Coordinates of C-alpha atoms and ligand atoms in Angstrom, one line a residue:
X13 CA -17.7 52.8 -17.7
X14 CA -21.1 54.0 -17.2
X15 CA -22.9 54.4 -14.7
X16 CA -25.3 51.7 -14.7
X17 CA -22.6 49.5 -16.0
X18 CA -20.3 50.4 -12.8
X19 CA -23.4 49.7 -10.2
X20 CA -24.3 46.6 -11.9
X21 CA -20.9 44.9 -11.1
X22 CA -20.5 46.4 -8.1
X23 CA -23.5 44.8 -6.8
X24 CA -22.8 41.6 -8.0
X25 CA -19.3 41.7 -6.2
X26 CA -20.9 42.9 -3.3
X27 CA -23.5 39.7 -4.0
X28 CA -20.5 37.2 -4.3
X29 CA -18.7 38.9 -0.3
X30 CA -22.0 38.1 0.9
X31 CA -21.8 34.5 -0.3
X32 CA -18.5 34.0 0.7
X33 CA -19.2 35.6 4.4
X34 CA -22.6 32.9 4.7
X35 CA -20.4 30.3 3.8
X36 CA -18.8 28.5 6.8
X37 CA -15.2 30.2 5.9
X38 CA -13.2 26.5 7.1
X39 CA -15.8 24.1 4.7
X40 CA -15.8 26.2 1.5
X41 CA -11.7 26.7 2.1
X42 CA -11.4 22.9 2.7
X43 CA -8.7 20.7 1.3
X44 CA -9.7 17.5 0.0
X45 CA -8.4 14.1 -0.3
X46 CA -10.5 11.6 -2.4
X47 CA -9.8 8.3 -1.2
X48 CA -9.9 5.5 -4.3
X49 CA -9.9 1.6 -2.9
X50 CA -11.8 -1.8 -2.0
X51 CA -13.8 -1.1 0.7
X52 CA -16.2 -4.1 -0.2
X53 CA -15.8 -7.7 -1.7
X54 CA -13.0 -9.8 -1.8
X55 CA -10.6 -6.9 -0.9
X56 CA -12.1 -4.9 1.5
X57 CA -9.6 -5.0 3.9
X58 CA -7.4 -3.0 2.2
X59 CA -9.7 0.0 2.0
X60 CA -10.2 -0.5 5.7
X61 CA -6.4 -1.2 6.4
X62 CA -5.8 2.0 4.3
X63 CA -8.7 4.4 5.4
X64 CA -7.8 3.5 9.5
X65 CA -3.7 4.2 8.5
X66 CA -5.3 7.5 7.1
X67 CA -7.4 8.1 9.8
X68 CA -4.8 7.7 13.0
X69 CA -2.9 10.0 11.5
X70 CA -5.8 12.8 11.4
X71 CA -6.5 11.2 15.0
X72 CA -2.7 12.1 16.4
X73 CA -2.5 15.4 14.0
X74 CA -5.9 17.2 14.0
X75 CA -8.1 18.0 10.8
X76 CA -6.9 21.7 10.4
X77 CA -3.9 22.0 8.6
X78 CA -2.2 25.4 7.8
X79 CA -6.1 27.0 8.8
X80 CA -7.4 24.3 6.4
X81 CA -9.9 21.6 7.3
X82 CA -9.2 18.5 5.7
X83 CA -12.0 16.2 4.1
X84 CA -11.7 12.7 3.3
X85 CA -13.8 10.9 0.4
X86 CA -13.9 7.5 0.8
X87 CA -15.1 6.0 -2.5
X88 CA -15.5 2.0 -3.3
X89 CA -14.4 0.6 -5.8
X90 CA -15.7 -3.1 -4.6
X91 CA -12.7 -4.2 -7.2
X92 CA -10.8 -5.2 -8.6
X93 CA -12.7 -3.2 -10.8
X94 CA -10.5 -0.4 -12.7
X95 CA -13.3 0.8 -14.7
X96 CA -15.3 1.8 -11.7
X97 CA -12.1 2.9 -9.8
X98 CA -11.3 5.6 -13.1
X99 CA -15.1 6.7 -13.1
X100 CA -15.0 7.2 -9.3
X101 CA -11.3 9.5 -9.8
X102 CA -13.3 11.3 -12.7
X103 CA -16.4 11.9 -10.7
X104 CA -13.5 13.2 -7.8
X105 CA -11.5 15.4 -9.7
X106 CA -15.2 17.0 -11.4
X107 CA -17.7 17.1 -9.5
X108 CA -15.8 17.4 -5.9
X109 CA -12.5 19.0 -7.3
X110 CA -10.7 16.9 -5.1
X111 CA -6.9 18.6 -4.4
X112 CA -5.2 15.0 -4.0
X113 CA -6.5 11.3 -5.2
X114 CA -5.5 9.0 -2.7
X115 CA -5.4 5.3 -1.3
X116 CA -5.8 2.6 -4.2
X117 CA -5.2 -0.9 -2.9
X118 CA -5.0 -2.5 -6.3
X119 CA -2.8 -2.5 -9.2
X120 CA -5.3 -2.7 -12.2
X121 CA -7.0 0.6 -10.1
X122 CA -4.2 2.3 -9.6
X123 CA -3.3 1.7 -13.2
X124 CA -6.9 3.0 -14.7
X125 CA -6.5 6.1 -12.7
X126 CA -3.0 7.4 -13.6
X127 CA -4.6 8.9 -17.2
X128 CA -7.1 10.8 -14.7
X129 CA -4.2 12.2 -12.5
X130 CA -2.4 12.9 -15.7
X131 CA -5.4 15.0 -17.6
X132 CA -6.2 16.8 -14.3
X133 CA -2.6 17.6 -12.7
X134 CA -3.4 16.0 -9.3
X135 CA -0.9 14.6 -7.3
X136 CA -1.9 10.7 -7.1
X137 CA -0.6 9.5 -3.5
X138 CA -0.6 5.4 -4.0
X139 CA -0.9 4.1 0.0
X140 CA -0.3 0.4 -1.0
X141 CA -0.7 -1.1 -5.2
X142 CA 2.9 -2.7 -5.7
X143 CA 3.5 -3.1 -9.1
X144 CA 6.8 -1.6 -10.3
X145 CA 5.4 0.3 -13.5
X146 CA 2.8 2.0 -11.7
X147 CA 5.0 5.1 -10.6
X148 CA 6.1 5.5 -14.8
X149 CA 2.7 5.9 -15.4
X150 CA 1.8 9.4 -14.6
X151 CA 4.3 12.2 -13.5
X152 CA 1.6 12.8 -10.7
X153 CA 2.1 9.9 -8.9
X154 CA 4.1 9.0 -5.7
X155 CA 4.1 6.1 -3.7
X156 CA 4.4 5.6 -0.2
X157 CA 3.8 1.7 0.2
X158 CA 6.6 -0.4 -1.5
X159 CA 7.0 -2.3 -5.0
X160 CA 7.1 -5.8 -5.1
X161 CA 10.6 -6.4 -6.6
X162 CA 12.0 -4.1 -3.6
X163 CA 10.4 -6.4 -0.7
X164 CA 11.5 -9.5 -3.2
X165 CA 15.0 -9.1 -3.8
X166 CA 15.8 -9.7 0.1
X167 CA 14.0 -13.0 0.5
X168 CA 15.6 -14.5 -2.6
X169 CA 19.3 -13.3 -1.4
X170 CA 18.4 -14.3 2.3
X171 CA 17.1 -17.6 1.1
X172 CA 20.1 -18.3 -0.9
X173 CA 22.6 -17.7 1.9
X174 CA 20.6 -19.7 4.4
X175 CA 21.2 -23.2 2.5
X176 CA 17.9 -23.2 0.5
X177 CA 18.9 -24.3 -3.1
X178 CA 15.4 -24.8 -5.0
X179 CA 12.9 -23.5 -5.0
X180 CA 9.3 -23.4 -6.6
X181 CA 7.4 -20.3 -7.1
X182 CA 3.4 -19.6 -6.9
X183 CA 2.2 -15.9 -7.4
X184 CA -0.8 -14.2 -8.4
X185 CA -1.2 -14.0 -12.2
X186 CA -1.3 -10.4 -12.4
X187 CA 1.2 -7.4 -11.9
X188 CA 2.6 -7.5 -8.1
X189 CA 2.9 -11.4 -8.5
X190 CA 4.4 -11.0 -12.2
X191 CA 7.0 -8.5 -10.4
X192 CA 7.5 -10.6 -7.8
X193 CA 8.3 -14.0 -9.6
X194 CA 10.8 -12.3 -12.1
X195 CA 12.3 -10.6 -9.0
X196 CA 12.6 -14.0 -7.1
X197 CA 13.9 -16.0 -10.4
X198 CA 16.6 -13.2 -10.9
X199 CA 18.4 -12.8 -7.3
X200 CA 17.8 -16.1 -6.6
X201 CA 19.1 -18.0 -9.8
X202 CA 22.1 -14.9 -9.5
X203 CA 22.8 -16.3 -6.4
X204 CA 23.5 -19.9 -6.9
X205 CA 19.6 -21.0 -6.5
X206 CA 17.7 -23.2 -8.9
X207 CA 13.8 -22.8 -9.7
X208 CA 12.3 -26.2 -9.9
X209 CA 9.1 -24.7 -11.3
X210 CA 7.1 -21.9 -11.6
X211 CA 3.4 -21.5 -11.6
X212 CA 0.6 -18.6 -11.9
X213 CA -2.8 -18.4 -10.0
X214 CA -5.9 -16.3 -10.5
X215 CA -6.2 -13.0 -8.9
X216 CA -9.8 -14.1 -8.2
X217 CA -11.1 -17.2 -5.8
X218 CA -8.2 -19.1 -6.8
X219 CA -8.6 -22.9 -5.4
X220 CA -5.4 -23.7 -4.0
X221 CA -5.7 -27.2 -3.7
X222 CA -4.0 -28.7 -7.5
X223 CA -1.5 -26.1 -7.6
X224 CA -0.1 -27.2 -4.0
X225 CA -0.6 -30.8 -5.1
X226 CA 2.0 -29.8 -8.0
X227 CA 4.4 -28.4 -5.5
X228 CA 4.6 -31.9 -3.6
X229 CA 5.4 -33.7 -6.5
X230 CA 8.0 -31.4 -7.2
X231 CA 9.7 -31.9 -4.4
X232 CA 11.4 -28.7 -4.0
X233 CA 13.1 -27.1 -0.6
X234 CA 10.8 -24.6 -0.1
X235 CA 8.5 -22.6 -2.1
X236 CA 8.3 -19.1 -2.9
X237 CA 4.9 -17.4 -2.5
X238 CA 3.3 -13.9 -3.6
X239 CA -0.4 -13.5 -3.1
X240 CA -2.0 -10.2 -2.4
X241 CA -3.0 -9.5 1.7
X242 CA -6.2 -10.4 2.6
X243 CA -7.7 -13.4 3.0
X244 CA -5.6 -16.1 0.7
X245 CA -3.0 -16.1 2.6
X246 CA -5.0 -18.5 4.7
X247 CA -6.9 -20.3 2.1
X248 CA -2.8 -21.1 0.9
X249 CA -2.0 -22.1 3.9
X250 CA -4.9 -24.3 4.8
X251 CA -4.5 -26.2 1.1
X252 CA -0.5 -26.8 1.7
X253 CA -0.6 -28.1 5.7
X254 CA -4.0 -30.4 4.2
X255 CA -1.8 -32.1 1.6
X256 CA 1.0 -32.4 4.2
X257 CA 3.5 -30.4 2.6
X258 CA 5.2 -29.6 5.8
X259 CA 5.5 -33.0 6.8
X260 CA 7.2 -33.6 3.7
X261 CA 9.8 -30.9 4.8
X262 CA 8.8 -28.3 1.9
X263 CA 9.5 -24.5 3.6
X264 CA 7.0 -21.7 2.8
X265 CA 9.6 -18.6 1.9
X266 CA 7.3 -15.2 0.8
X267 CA 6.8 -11.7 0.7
X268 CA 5.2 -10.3 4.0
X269 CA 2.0 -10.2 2.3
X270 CA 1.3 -13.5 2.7
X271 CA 1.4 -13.0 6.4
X272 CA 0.4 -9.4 6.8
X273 CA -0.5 -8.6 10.2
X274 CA -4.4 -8.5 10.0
X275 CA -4.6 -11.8 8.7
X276 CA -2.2 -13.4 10.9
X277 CA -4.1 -14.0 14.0
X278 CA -6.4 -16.2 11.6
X279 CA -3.6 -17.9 9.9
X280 CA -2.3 -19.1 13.5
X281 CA -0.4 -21.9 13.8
X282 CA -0.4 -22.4 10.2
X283 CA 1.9 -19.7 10.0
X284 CA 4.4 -20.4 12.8
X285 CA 7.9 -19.9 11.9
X286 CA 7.6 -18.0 7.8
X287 CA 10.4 -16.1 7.1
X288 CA 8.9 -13.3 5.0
X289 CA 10.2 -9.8 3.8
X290 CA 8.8 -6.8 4.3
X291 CA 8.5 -3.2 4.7
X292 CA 6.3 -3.3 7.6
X293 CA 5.7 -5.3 10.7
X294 CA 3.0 -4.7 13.4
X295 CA 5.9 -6.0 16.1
X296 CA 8.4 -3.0 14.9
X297 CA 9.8 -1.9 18.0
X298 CA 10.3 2.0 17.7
X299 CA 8.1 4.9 19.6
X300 CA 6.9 5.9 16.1
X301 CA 5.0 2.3 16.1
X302 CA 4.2 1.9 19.3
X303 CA 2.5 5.7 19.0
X304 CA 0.7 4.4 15.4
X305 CA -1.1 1.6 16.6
X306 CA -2.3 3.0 19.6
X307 CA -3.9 5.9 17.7
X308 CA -5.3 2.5 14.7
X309 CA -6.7 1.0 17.6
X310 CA -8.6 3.9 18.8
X311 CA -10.3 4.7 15.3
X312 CA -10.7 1.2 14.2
X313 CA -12.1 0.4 17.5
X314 CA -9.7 -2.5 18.1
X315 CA -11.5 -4.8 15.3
X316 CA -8.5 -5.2 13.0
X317 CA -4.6 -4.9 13.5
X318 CA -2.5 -3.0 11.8
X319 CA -1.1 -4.2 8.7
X320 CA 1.3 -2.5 6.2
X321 CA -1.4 -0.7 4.0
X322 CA -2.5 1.0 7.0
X323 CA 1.2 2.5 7.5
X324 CA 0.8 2.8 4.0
X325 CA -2.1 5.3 4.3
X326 CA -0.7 6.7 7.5
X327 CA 2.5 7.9 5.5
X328 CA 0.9 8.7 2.5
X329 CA -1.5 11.5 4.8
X330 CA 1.7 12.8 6.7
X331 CA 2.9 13.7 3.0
X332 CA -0.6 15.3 2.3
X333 CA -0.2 17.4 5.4
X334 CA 3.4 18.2 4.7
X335 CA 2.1 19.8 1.4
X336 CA -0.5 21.8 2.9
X337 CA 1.5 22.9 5.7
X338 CA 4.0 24.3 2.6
X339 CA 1.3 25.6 0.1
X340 CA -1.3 26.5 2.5
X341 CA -4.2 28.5 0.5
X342 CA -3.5 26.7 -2.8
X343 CA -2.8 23.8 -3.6
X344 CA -1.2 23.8 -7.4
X345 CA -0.2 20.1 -8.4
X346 CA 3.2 20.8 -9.8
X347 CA 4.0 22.8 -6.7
X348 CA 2.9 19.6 -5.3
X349 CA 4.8 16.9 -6.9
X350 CA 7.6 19.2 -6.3
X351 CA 6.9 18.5 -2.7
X352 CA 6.2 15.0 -2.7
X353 CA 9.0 13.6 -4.6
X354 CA 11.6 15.3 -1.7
X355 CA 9.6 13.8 0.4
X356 CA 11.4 12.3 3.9
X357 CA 9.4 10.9 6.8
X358 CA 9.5 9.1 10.1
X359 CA 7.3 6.3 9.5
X360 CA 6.0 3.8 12.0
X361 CA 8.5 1.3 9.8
X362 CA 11.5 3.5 10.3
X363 CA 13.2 6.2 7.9
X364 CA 11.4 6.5 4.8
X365 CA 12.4 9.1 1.9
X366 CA 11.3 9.3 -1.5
X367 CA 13.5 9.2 -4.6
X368 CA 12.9 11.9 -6.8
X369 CA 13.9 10.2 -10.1
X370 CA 11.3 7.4 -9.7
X371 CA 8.8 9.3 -7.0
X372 CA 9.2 5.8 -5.5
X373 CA 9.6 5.4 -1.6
X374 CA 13.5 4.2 -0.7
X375 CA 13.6 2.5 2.6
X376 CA 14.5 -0.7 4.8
X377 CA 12.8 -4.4 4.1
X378 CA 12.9 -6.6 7.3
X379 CA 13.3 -10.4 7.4
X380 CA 10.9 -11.6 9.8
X381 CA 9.8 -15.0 11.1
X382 CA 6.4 -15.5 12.4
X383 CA 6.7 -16.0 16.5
X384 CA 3.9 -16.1 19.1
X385 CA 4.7 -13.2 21.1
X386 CA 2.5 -12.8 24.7
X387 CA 0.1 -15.2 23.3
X388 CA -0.2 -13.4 19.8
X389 CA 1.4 -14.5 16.7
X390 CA 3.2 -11.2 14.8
X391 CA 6.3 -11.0 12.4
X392 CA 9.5 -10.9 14.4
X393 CA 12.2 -9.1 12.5
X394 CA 15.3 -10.5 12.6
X395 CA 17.4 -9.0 10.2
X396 CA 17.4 -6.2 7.5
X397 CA 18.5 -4.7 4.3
X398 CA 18.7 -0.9 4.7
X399 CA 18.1 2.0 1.8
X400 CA 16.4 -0.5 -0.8
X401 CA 15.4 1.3 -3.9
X402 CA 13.2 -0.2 -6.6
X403 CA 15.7 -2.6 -8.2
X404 CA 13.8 -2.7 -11.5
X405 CA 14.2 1.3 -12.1
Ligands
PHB514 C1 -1.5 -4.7 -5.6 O1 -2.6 -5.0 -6.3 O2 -0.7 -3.9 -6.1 C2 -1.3 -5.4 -4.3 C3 -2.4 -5.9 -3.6 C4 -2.1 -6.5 -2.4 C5 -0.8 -6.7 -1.9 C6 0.2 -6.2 -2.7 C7 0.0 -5.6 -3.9 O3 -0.6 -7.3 -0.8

């Protein structure tokens, strides 16, 4: 090498320690989480649900993990919007070389960002989108929150052995409420049951009022309901105790989205006595809980309960910090996924684990039955089914 040659690089490697020694050594080392959901519109509460979950964890654990800070990206999608959900992941993994994508709320999101996750060989940690197919969709994703034929299965073989003999299903026409229908018609009918009727509503603004009008003059023992959390639940609710369907003795039987925790205080009395089931339950008695929503309180400054997307996101960043913990200066996304899909955690719901075939999360669905409890109505679990897989996979 000549001489010139040698001094030239030698002061541009002296050049790049000097960088490196201005740069705040914890920021330029950071580890970062881009955080994908709804955090405005008609689903905004999931991003909140999801980004307080995340955010009591950071609260109980710190934001230096293995002598790495940990940044958050919230981005909004204001969905459902996959298009601007798969932009947002792109814009993540390129221009802010994210280490993990994280949250998504929705299924359609969730969907359009599994190519992304793919292409860049990020671990993709889903904190609550249900649909069963999402997981086969990338080899980089794991989920943390539940699918909607594993929270399903329960209700229909409760429902069965508790004298309920027809019933009449409404979902949302997209994925989760496509899962969760075929999942209901299968145990159910399996079971003895009979479907009366079946029928499909919008993912968006859907006016409840015809479809409940259609359940009365079916005349069925008690209808089945998906629709996602957030705020038709109520608008449900409101449209079947209008047109008297309780009074004609018709049963509302669902998955616990329909009364997820955040909602139910709204819901009220409308809700009293729903046997739902679910993964979660804001009234889970266990020092894992009662530790979770003290920390959600504190960060979300009391405004909203906890709901299960919030444990959801809580979960999905105790994996985060689990893989951090293990691969400290650099995190390589196989190295990752070999991580995440061994994954076992103490949740706020109970003992959680992940399966490793399907990288989907194995655990126990409550039946609950809403109850005012000190003056506040929450989902009282009164029985369970333990170590439910995905039944579809
Ligand atoms: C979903 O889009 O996958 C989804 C949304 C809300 C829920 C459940 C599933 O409550």
């Amino acid at each position: 090498m000549r001489a010139s040659k040698f001094f030239n690089s030698l002061a541009g490697l002296l050049a790049g320690l000097t960088m490196v020694a201005l740069t705040p050594a914890l920021a330029q080392n950071s580890v970062k989480v881009g955080v994908i959901a709804p955090f405005s519109g008609p689903f905004a509460s999931l991003g909140g649900e999801i980004e307080n979950g995340i955010r009591a964890y950071m609260k109980q654990h710190g934001d230096i993990v293995a002598g790495r800070k940990i940044e958050i990206l919230i981005r909004d999608t204001t969905g459902p919007s996959p298009e601007i959900a798969k932009r947002l992941a792109q814009e993540l993994v390129v221009r802010d070389k994210v280490d993990f994508l994280a949250g998504f709320g929705l299924t359609p999101e969730a969907l359009a960002v599994a190519p992304v996750a793919t292409e860049a060989k990020i671990p993709m940690v889903i904190m609550n989108a249900a649909t069963s197919v999402i997981t086969t969709k990338s080899p980089y994703i794991v989920r943390f929150s539940m699918t909607l034929p594993q929270v399903t299965a329960p209700m229909a073989t409760w429902a069965a052995k508790n004298g309920i003999k027809q019933v009449f299903t409404l979902v949302s026409d997209y994925g989760p409420g496509i899962d969760s229908e075929t999942e209901f018609k299968k145990t159910f009918t399996a079971a003895g049951g009979k479907i009366v009727d079946s029928v499909r509503v919008p993912l968006r603004n859907p006016d409840f009022s015809p479809y409940v009008q259609r359940i009365k003059d079916a005349k069925p023992e008690a209808v089945f309901i998906f629709v996602p959390a957030g705020d038709q639940g109520i608008a449900f609710m409101k449209a079947f105790t209008e047109r008297g369907l309780a009074q004609a003795g018709i049963k509302v039987i669902a998955t616990g989205d329909l009364t997820e925790d955040y909602q139910l205080e709204a819901m009220g009395a409308l809700a009293l006595d729903i046997v739902t089931s679910h993964h979660y339950s804001a009234a889970h008695d266990s020092p894992e809980n009662t530790a979770f929503l003290k920390a959600f309180n504190e960060v979300s400054g009391n405004k909203m309960r906890a709901n299960f997307m919030a444990v959801g996101g809580y979960d999905g960043m105790a994996a985060i910090y689990e893989v951090v913990r293990k691969l400290g200066a650099k995190i390589d996304g196989d190295k990752a996924m070999d991580i995440l899909k061994n994954m076992k955690l103490l949740s706020p719901r109970g003992r959680i684990a992940i399966d490793p075939e399907t990288r989907d999360v194995v655990q126990t669905v409550y039946l609950r039955r809403v109850q005012k409890v000190d003056g506040q109505y929450y989902n009282v679990e009164f029985d369970k089914f333990d170590n439910v897989k995905d039944p579809g996979k």
